[in-house]
CSV table of C-alpha atoms and ligand atoms in Angstrom, one decimal:
chain,number,residue,atom,x,y,z
A,1,MET,CA,-22.1,-21.1,16.2
A,2,LYS,CA,-24.2,-19.6,13.4
A,3,ASP,CA,-27.2,-21.7,14.4
A,4,ALA,CA,-26.9,-20.3,17.9
A,5,LEU,CA,-26.5,-16.8,16.5
A,6,PHE,CA,-29.6,-17.1,14.3
A,7,GLN,CA,-31.6,-18.7,17.1
A,8,ASN,CA,-30.7,-15.8,19.4
A,9,ILE,CA,-32.1,-13.3,16.9
A,10,ASP,CA,-35.3,-15.3,16.6
A,11,GLU,CA,-35.7,-15.1,20.3
A,12,LYS,CA,-35.6,-11.3,20.1
A,13,ARG,CA,-38.2,-11.2,17.4
A,14,GLU,CA,-41.0,-9.6,19.5
A,15,THR,CA,-38.7,-7.0,21.0
A,16,LEU,CA,-37.1,-6.0,17.7
A,17,THR,CA,-40.3,-5.9,15.7
A,18,GLY,CA,-42.0,-4.0,18.5
A,19,MET,CA,-39.3,-1.3,18.2
A,20,ALA,CA,-39.7,-1.2,14.4
A,21,ASP,CA,-43.5,-0.7,14.8
A,22,TYR,CA,-43.0,2.0,17.4
A,23,ILE,CA,-40.6,4.0,15.2
A,24,PHE,CA,-43.0,3.5,12.3
A,25,ASP,CA,-45.9,4.9,14.4
A,26,HIS,CA,-43.7,7.9,15.5
A,27,PRO,CA,-42.1,9.2,12.3
A,28,GLU,CA,-39.4,11.8,12.8
A,29,TYR,CA,-37.0,13.4,10.3
A,30,ASP,CA,-34.3,15.9,9.4
A,31,GLY,CA,-32.0,15.4,12.4
A,32,LYS,CA,-34.9,15.6,14.9
A,33,GLU,CA,-35.3,11.8,15.4
A,34,TYR,CA,-35.3,12.1,19.2
A,35,GLU,CA,-37.6,9.3,20.1
A,36,ALA,CA,-36.1,6.8,17.7
A,37,ALA,CA,-32.5,7.6,18.9
A,38,LYS,CA,-33.6,7.2,22.5
A,39,LEU,CA,-35.4,3.9,21.9
A,40,LEU,CA,-32.4,2.4,20.1
A,41,THR,CA,-29.7,3.7,22.5
A,42,ASP,CA,-31.7,2.7,25.6
A,43,TYR,CA,-31.7,-0.9,24.2
A,44,LEU,CA,-28.0,-0.8,23.5
A,45,LYS,CA,-27.2,0.6,26.9
A,46,GLU,CA,-29.3,-2.1,28.6
A,47,ASN,CA,-27.3,-4.7,26.6
A,48,GLY,CA,-23.9,-3.5,27.8
A,49,PHE,CA,-22.9,-1.1,24.9
A,50,THR,CA,-21.2,2.1,25.7
A,51,VAL,CA,-23.2,4.8,24.1
A,52,GLU,CA,-22.1,8.3,23.0
A,53,MET,CA,-24.9,10.6,21.8
A,54,GLY,CA,-24.7,13.5,19.4
A,55,VAL,CA,-21.6,12.4,17.4
A,56,GLY,CA,-20.5,13.8,14.1
A,57,GLY,CA,-22.4,17.1,14.5
A,58,TYR,CA,-25.9,15.7,14.9
A,59,GLU,CA,-27.8,15.6,18.1
A,60,THR,CA,-29.6,12.4,17.2
A,61,ALA,CA,-26.6,10.6,15.8
A,62,PHE,CA,-24.9,8.0,18.1
A,63,ARG,CA,-22.0,5.6,18.4
A,64,ALA,CA,-22.4,2.5,20.6
A,65,VAL,CA,-19.4,0.3,21.2
A,66,TYR,CA,-19.0,-3.2,22.7
A,67,GLU,CA,-15.5,-4.7,22.9
A,68,ASN,CA,-14.9,-8.4,23.6
A,69,LYS,CA,-11.3,-9.2,24.4
A,70,GLY,CA,-12.0,-12.9,24.1
A,71,ASP,CA,-9.6,-15.6,25.2
A,72,ALA,CA,-6.8,-14.5,22.8
A,73,ALA,CA,-3.6,-12.7,24.0
A,74,ASP,CA,-3.1,-9.0,23.3
A,75,GLY,CA,-2.0,-8.1,19.8
A,76,THR,CA,-4.0,-10.8,18.0
A,77,TYR,CA,-6.6,-10.2,15.3
A,78,MET,CA,-9.4,-8.0,16.6
A,79,PRO,CA,-11.7,-6.9,13.8
A,80,SER,CA,-13.8,-3.7,14.3
A,81,ILE,CA,-17.2,-4.4,12.8
A,82,GLY,CA,-19.3,-1.3,12.0
A,83,ILE,CA,-23.1,-1.5,11.7
A,84,LEU,CA,-24.9,1.6,10.6
A,85,CYS,CA,-28.6,2.3,10.9
A,86,GLU,CA,-30.9,5.0,9.7
A,87,TYR,CA,-34.2,5.9,11.4
A,88,ASP,CA,-35.5,9.0,9.6
A,89,ALA,CA,-38.9,9.2,7.9
A,90,LEU,CA,-39.9,11.3,4.8
A,91,ILE,CA,-41.5,14.7,5.5
A,92,GLY,CA,-45.2,14.4,4.9
A,93,LEU,CA,-45.1,10.7,4.0
A,94,GLY,CA,-43.9,8.9,7.2
A,95,HIS,CA,-41.7,5.8,6.9
A,96,GLY,CA,-41.9,5.4,3.1
A,97,CYS,CA,-38.3,4.3,2.8
A,98,GLY,CA,-38.5,1.6,5.4
A,99,HIS,CA,-35.9,3.1,7.7
A,100,HIS,CA,-37.9,2.1,10.8
A,101,MET,CA,-36.7,-1.5,10.3
A,102,GLN,CA,-33.0,-0.6,10.2
A,103,GLY,CA,-32.3,0.2,13.8
A,104,PRO,CA,-34.0,-2.9,15.2
A,105,ALA,CA,-32.3,-5.2,12.6
A,106,CYS,CA,-28.9,-3.7,13.4
A,107,LEU,CA,-29.4,-3.9,17.1
A,108,GLY,CA,-30.6,-7.5,16.8
A,109,ALA,CA,-27.4,-8.4,14.9
A,110,ALA,CA,-25.1,-6.5,17.4
A,111,VAL,CA,-26.6,-7.9,20.6
A,112,ALA,CA,-26.8,-11.4,19.2
A,113,ILE,CA,-23.1,-11.4,18.4
A,114,LYS,CA,-22.3,-10.1,21.8
A,115,GLU,CA,-24.4,-12.8,23.5
A,116,THR,CA,-23.3,-15.8,21.4
A,117,CYS,CA,-19.7,-15.0,20.3
A,118,THR,CA,-17.8,-14.9,23.5
A,119,GLY,CA,-14.5,-16.6,22.9
A,120,LEU,CA,-13.0,-14.6,20.0
A,121,PRO,CA,-11.8,-11.0,20.2
A,122,TYR,CA,-13.7,-8.3,18.3
A,123,ARG,CA,-15.2,-4.8,18.6
A,124,LEU,CA,-18.7,-3.9,17.5
A,125,VAL,CA,-19.5,-0.3,16.7
A,126,VAL,CA,-23.1,0.6,16.0
A,127,TYR,CA,-23.6,4.0,14.4
A,128,GLY,CA,-27.0,5.7,14.4
A,129,THR,CA,-27.1,8.0,11.3
A,130,PRO,CA,-30.0,10.4,11.2
A,131,ALA,CA,-31.4,12.7,8.4
A,132,GLU,CA,-30.5,10.5,5.5
A,133,GLU,CA,-33.4,11.7,3.3
A,134,THR,CA,-32.9,15.4,4.0
A,135,LYS,CA,-29.3,16.2,4.8
A,136,GLY,CA,-27.3,13.1,4.0
A,137,ALA,CA,-25.9,13.2,7.5
A,138,LYS,CA,-23.2,10.5,6.9
A,139,CYS,CA,-21.4,13.0,4.6
A,140,THR,CA,-21.0,15.4,7.5
A,141,MET,CA,-20.4,12.6,10.1
A,142,ILE,CA,-17.5,11.2,8.2
A,143,LYS,CA,-15.9,14.7,7.8
A,144,ASN,CA,-16.3,15.1,11.6
A,145,GLY,CA,-14.4,11.9,12.4
A,146,CYS,CA,-17.0,9.2,12.4
A,147,PHE,CA,-16.5,5.7,10.8
A,148,HIS,CA,-12.7,5.8,10.9
A,149,ASP,CA,-12.7,3.3,13.8
A,150,ILE,CA,-14.2,0.4,11.8
A,151,ASP,CA,-12.7,-2.1,9.4
A,152,VAL,CA,-16.0,-2.7,7.6
A,153,ALA,CA,-19.4,-1.0,7.4
A,154,PHE,CA,-22.6,-2.9,7.2
A,155,MET,CA,-26.1,-1.6,6.5
A,156,MET,CA,-29.6,-3.1,5.7
A,157,HIS,CA,-32.5,-1.5,3.8
A,158,GLY,CA,-36.0,-2.8,3.0
A,159,SER,CA,-36.5,-3.5,-0.7
A,160,PRO,CA,-38.6,-5.4,-3.3
A,161,THR,CA,-35.9,-8.1,-3.7
A,162,THR,CA,-33.1,-9.3,-1.5
A,163,CYS,CA,-29.9,-8.1,-3.1
A,164,THR,CA,-26.9,-5.8,-2.9
A,165,ASP,CA,-25.5,-3.0,-5.0
A,166,VAL,CA,-22.2,-3.0,-6.9
A,167,LYS,CA,-22.1,0.7,-7.5
A,168,CYS,CA,-23.8,4.0,-6.5
A,169,LEU,CA,-23.6,7.4,-8.1
A,170,ALA,CA,-21.5,10.2,-6.9
A,171,ASP,CA,-23.7,13.3,-6.9
A,172,GLN,CA,-22.9,17.0,-6.6
A,173,SER,CA,-25.9,19.3,-6.5
A,174,PHE,CA,-26.1,23.1,-6.7
A,175,LYS,CA,-28.5,25.9,-6.2
A,176,VAL,CA,-27.7,28.7,-8.7
A,177,THR,CA,-29.2,32.2,-8.2
A,178,PHE,CA,-29.0,34.8,-11.0
A,179,HIS,CA,-29.5,38.5,-10.2
A,180,GLY,CA,-30.6,40.7,-13.1
A,181,LYS,CA,-32.1,44.2,-13.3
A,182,ARG,CA,-35.9,44.8,-13.3
A,183,ALA,CA,-37.5,47.0,-16.0
A,184,HIS,CA,-40.7,47.3,-17.9
A,185,ALA,CA,-40.6,44.5,-20.5
A,186,ALA,CA,-42.3,46.6,-23.2
A,187,LEU,CA,-41.5,50.2,-22.4
A,188,ALA,CA,-37.8,50.0,-21.4
A,189,PRO,CA,-36.5,46.5,-22.0
A,190,GLU,CA,-33.0,47.8,-22.9
A,191,GLN,CA,-32.7,48.9,-19.3
A,192,GLY,CA,-33.3,45.4,-17.9
A,193,ARG,CA,-31.1,42.4,-17.5
A,194,SER,CA,-33.0,39.1,-17.3
A,195,ALA,CA,-32.0,36.7,-14.7
A,196,PHE,CA,-34.3,34.2,-16.3
A,197,ASP,CA,-32.5,34.4,-19.6
A,198,ALA,CA,-29.3,33.4,-17.8
A,199,LEU,CA,-31.1,30.4,-16.3
A,200,LEU,CA,-32.4,29.3,-19.7
A,201,ILE,CA,-29.0,29.7,-21.3
A,202,ALA,CA,-27.5,27.7,-18.4
A,203,PHE,CA,-30.1,24.9,-19.1
A,204,ASN,CA,-29.2,24.9,-22.8
A,205,GLY,CA,-25.5,24.9,-21.9
A,206,ILE,CA,-26.1,21.7,-19.9
A,207,GLU,CA,-27.8,20.2,-23.0
A,208,PHE,CA,-24.8,21.0,-25.2
A,209,LEU,CA,-22.5,19.6,-22.6
A,210,ARG,CA,-24.4,16.3,-22.5
A,211,GLU,CA,-22.7,15.0,-25.7
A,212,HIS,CA,-19.3,15.5,-24.3
A,213,VAL,CA,-19.3,13.8,-20.9
A,214,PRO,CA,-18.6,10.1,-20.0
A,215,ASP,CA,-21.5,7.7,-20.7
A,216,ASP,CA,-22.4,7.2,-17.0
A,217,THR,CA,-22.9,10.9,-16.4
A,218,ARG,CA,-26.4,12.1,-15.3
A,219,MET,CA,-27.3,15.8,-15.4
A,220,HIS,CA,-30.7,17.1,-14.3
A,221,TYR,CA,-32.0,20.6,-13.5
A,222,THR,CA,-35.2,22.4,-12.6
A,223,VAL,CA,-36.4,26.0,-12.0
A,224,SER,CA,-36.9,26.3,-8.3
A,225,GLN,CA,-38.1,29.9,-8.2
A,226,LEU,CA,-40.2,31.5,-11.0
A,227,PRO,CA,-39.2,35.0,-11.9
A,228,GLY,CA,-42.6,36.7,-12.1
A,229,PRO,CA,-45.0,38.4,-14.6
A,230,ALA,CA,-44.1,38.4,-18.3
A,231,ASN,CA,-44.3,42.2,-18.6
A,232,VAL,CA,-41.4,42.7,-16.2
A,233,VAL,CA,-37.8,41.8,-17.0
A,234,PRO,CA,-37.1,39.0,-14.4
A,235,VAL,CA,-34.8,40.2,-11.7
A,236,GLU,CA,-34.0,37.0,-9.9
A,237,ALA,CA,-34.1,33.3,-11.1
A,238,VAL,CA,-33.1,30.3,-9.1
A,239,GLY,CA,-32.3,26.9,-10.6
A,240,LYS,CA,-31.3,23.6,-9.1
A,241,PHE,CA,-28.8,21.2,-10.7
A,242,HIS,CA,-27.8,17.6,-10.0
A,243,LEU,CA,-24.6,16.2,-11.6
A,244,ARG,CA,-23.9,12.5,-11.2
A,245,SER,CA,-21.4,9.8,-12.2
A,246,PHE,CA,-20.2,6.5,-10.9
A,247,SER,CA,-16.8,8.0,-10.6
A,248,LYS,CA,-16.1,11.0,-8.3
A,249,SER,CA,-13.0,12.0,-10.4
A,250,ASN,CA,-15.0,12.0,-13.7
A,251,LEU,CA,-17.7,13.9,-11.9
A,252,GLU,CA,-15.3,16.6,-10.9
A,253,LYS,CA,-14.4,17.2,-14.5
A,254,VAL,CA,-18.1,17.6,-15.3
A,255,VAL,CA,-18.5,20.0,-12.4
A,256,ALA,CA,-15.7,22.2,-13.7
A,257,ARG,CA,-17.5,22.5,-17.0
A,258,PHE,CA,-20.8,23.2,-15.2
A,259,HIS,CA,-19.2,26.2,-13.4
A,260,ASP,CA,-18.0,27.5,-16.8
A,261,ILE,CA,-21.5,27.2,-18.2
A,262,ILE,CA,-23.0,29.2,-15.3
A,263,LYS,CA,-20.4,31.9,-15.6
A,264,GLY,CA,-20.9,32.0,-19.4
A,265,ALA,CA,-24.7,32.2,-19.0
A,266,ALA,CA,-24.3,35.1,-16.6
A,267,LEU,CA,-22.0,36.9,-19.1
A,268,ILE,CA,-24.3,36.4,-22.0
A,269,ALA,CA,-27.3,37.8,-20.1
A,270,GLY,CA,-25.3,40.5,-18.4
A,271,VAL,CA,-26.3,39.4,-14.9
A,272,THR,CA,-24.5,38.4,-11.7
A,273,TYR,CA,-24.9,35.1,-9.9
A,274,GLU,CA,-24.0,32.9,-6.9
A,275,VAL,CA,-23.6,29.2,-6.7
A,276,GLU,CA,-24.3,27.2,-3.5
A,277,GLN,CA,-23.3,23.5,-3.4
A,278,THR,CA,-26.1,21.6,-1.7
A,279,SER,CA,-24.8,18.1,-1.7
A,280,ASP,CA,-21.6,16.1,-2.3
A,281,TYR,CA,-22.2,12.4,-2.4
A,282,TYR,CA,-19.3,10.1,-3.3
A,283,ASN,CA,-19.4,6.9,-5.3
A,284,LYS,CA,-19.1,3.6,-3.6
A,285,ILE,CA,-15.8,1.6,-3.9
A,286,PRO,CA,-17.2,-1.9,-4.7
A,287,VAL,CA,-16.2,-4.8,-2.5
A,288,LEU,CA,-17.9,-7.8,-4.1
A,289,LYS,CA,-16.5,-10.1,-1.3
A,290,LEU,CA,-18.7,-8.2,1.3
A,291,ASN,CA,-21.7,-8.3,-1.1
A,292,GLU,CA,-21.2,-12.1,-1.4
A,293,LEU,CA,-20.9,-12.5,2.4
A,294,LEU,CA,-24.1,-10.7,3.1
A,295,MET,CA,-26.0,-12.5,0.3
A,296,GLU,CA,-24.7,-15.9,1.5
A,297,ASN,CA,-26.0,-15.2,5.0
A,298,ALA,CA,-29.3,-13.9,3.7
A,299,ARG,CA,-29.6,-17.2,1.9
A,300,LEU,CA,-28.8,-19.1,5.1
A,301,ALA,CA,-31.4,-17.1,6.9
A,302,GLY,CA,-34.0,-17.9,4.3
A,303,ALA,CA,-34.6,-14.4,3.0
A,304,PRO,CA,-37.0,-14.3,0.1
A,305,ARG,CA,-36.4,-13.3,-3.6
A,306,LEU,CA,-32.6,-13.5,-3.7
A,307,SER,CA,-31.6,-11.5,-6.7
A,308,PRO,CA,-28.4,-10.3,-8.5
A,309,PRO,CA,-27.0,-6.9,-7.5
A,310,ARG,CA,-29.0,-3.9,-8.7
A,311,GLU,CA,-27.8,-2.3,-11.9
A,312,ARG,CA,-29.8,0.9,-11.5
A,313,THR,CA,-28.8,2.7,-8.4
A,314,GLY,CA,-29.0,6.3,-7.2
A,315,SER,CA,-26.9,8.3,-4.8
A,316,THR,CA,-26.5,7.7,-1.0
A,317,ASP,CA,-24.7,9.2,1.9
A,318,PHE,CA,-23.5,5.7,2.6
A,319,GLY,CA,-21.4,6.1,-0.6
A,320,ASN,CA,-19.2,8.6,1.3
A,321,VAL,CA,-18.6,6.0,4.0
A,322,MET,CA,-17.9,3.2,1.4
A,323,TYR,CA,-15.4,5.6,-0.3
A,324,GLU,CA,-13.3,5.4,2.8
A,325,VAL,CA,-14.1,2.1,4.4
A,326,PRO,CA,-15.1,-1.3,2.8
A,327,GLY,CA,-18.8,-1.6,3.1
A,328,SER,CA,-22.0,-3.1,1.8
A,329,CYS,CA,-25.7,-2.9,2.4
A,330,ILE,CA,-28.0,-5.9,2.3
A,331,ARG,CA,-31.4,-5.0,0.8
A,332,VAL,CA,-34.0,-7.3,2.2
A,333,ALA,CA,-37.3,-8.1,0.3
A,334,PHE,CA,-40.5,-7.0,2.1
A,335,VAL,CA,-42.7,-5.5,-0.7
A,336,PRO,CA,-43.7,-7.0,-4.0
A,337,GLU,CA,-41.1,-7.0,-6.9
A,338,GLY,CA,-41.2,-3.7,-8.8
A,339,THR,CA,-42.5,-1.6,-5.9
A,340,SER,CA,-40.9,1.8,-5.7
A,341,SER,CA,-39.6,3.2,-2.4
A,342,HIS,CA,-41.0,6.6,-1.2
A,343,SER,CA,-44.4,5.2,-2.1
A,344,GLN,CA,-47.8,4.4,-0.5
A,345,GLU,CA,-47.0,0.7,-1.0
A,346,PHE,CA,-43.9,1.0,1.2
A,347,ILE,CA,-46.0,2.7,3.9
A,348,ASP,CA,-48.8,0.1,3.6
A,349,ALA,CA,-46.3,-2.7,4.1
A,350,GLY,CA,-44.5,-1.0,7.0
A,351,LYS,CA,-45.9,-3.1,9.9
A,352,THR,CA,-46.8,-6.3,8.1
A,353,GLU,CA,-45.5,-9.8,8.8
A,354,ASP,CA,-43.2,-9.3,5.8
A,355,ALA,CA,-41.8,-6.2,7.4
A,356,HIS,CA,-41.2,-8.0,10.7
A,357,ASN,CA,-39.5,-10.9,8.8
A,358,CYS,CA,-37.4,-8.2,7.0
A,359,VAL,CA,-36.1,-7.0,10.4
A,360,ILE,CA,-35.1,-10.6,11.3
A,361,TYR,CA,-33.5,-11.4,7.9
A,362,GLY,CA,-31.6,-8.2,8.0
A,363,ALA,CA,-30.3,-8.9,11.5
A,364,LYS,CA,-29.3,-12.4,10.5
A,365,SER,CA,-27.6,-11.3,7.3
A,366,ILE,CA,-25.5,-8.7,9.1
A,367,ALA,CA,-24.8,-10.9,12.2
A,368,GLY,CA,-23.8,-13.9,10.0
A,369,ALA,CA,-21.4,-11.8,7.8
A,370,ALA,CA,-19.9,-10.2,10.9
A,371,LEU,CA,-19.4,-13.6,12.5
A,372,ASP,CA,-17.6,-14.9,9.4
A,373,LEU,CA,-15.2,-11.9,9.5
A,374,ILE,CA,-14.6,-12.3,13.3
A,375,GLN,CA,-13.8,-16.0,12.8
A,376,ASP,CA,-11.7,-15.8,9.7
A,377,PRO,CA,-8.9,-13.2,9.5
A,378,SER,CA,-8.1,-14.3,6.0
A,379,LEU,CA,-11.6,-13.2,4.9
A,380,MET,CA,-10.9,-9.7,6.3
A,381,ASP,CA,-7.5,-9.7,4.5
A,382,ALA,CA,-9.4,-10.5,1.2
A,383,VAL,CA,-11.9,-7.7,1.8
A,384,LYS,CA,-9.2,-5.2,2.5
A,385,ALA,CA,-7.2,-6.3,-0.5
A,386,GLU,CA,-10.2,-6.0,-2.8
A,387,PHE,CA,-11.0,-2.5,-1.4
A,388,THR,CA,-7.4,-1.3,-2.0
A,389,GLU,CA,-7.4,-2.7,-5.5
A,390,ASN,CA,-10.7,-1.1,-6.4
A,391,GLN,CA,-9.8,2.3,-4.9
A,392,LYS,CA,-7.3,2.6,-7.8
A,393,LYS,CA,-10.1,2.0,-10.3
A,394,PHE,CA,-13.1,3.8,-8.8
A,395,ARG,CA,-11.6,6.8,-7.1
B,1,ZN,ZN1,-35.3,7.0,0.7
B,2,ZN,ZN1,-33.8,4.7,2.3
């Protein structure tokens, strides 16, 4: 059946790569991905999926469902396969992260399963997830009830090599504003209270903390608003902070120390402050079985530069999904090894033969892995068992 599945995807090549090229040529972002969402949902509707627009709190997010009852009697194994796609670009750069390939690849996988796998029962749920780069929309979508209807979550992403990730970093970021008192810096400095002093003390506090956190902790900061001329005691200073760890629970301990540092810095400088949390990404609960399934199907599909899972990974809103639901993303090679995403090289490769192949390899990897799970309940049991086991270790 897998041969028929892969052949079905090959037959859709022109349609799928045409959609990818169109999305590439019409970059949209930040929850305003109207054209991409319409293009993708129109295709799903034409192919018999029931589409709901505007799910999870985003106008351009969607949920598309196809259910096949198959030949089996009621109450038998009926896996719910989730396939998630992004379609947002980078502001000012266009599709520098390759998200234009994801929707077509995921749709190719979903429709091919529907057309070739008719006997067995299953449910396919395709989620369109906008604003990954700017808002991490999946974090809000999951809070608003999305993704709880699927047994597994699959994604694909363009990449320099074909691989998966074992981990991703939980990330909590904050915007901190200190409010001081303005005064002449030479004539009446004793009347002033420097907001900038508080920010500098906070940065130093983070440096002193660095020795006393778990090894996998990352902490970065920057000044996001400069306080003004040197002869005026700075009245307002704004800093941004990112705190990361592969464990959400470890990160929460670091975040508690961070709040103490900010409070202490404000006390030392005699200023007031407010803290706004700007992101809350969770770490992934690893499910190596799903990684293996995707990689095995990528190999069957003939994807190039198969590589071991990435060791250095950042933070992603998909982590929040994979914290609750077993999931994995297949990264498919389409740019030379060592190429960074969010780069001109990613843009230049966006509509090449390699990008078109990437769409097809991504579709086949996801479709093949989904088919394996639909055909073999024991595989799904193994996935769920590993997820439950690893929840104890990585939560
Ligand atoms: Zn990106
Ligand atoms: Zn990306």
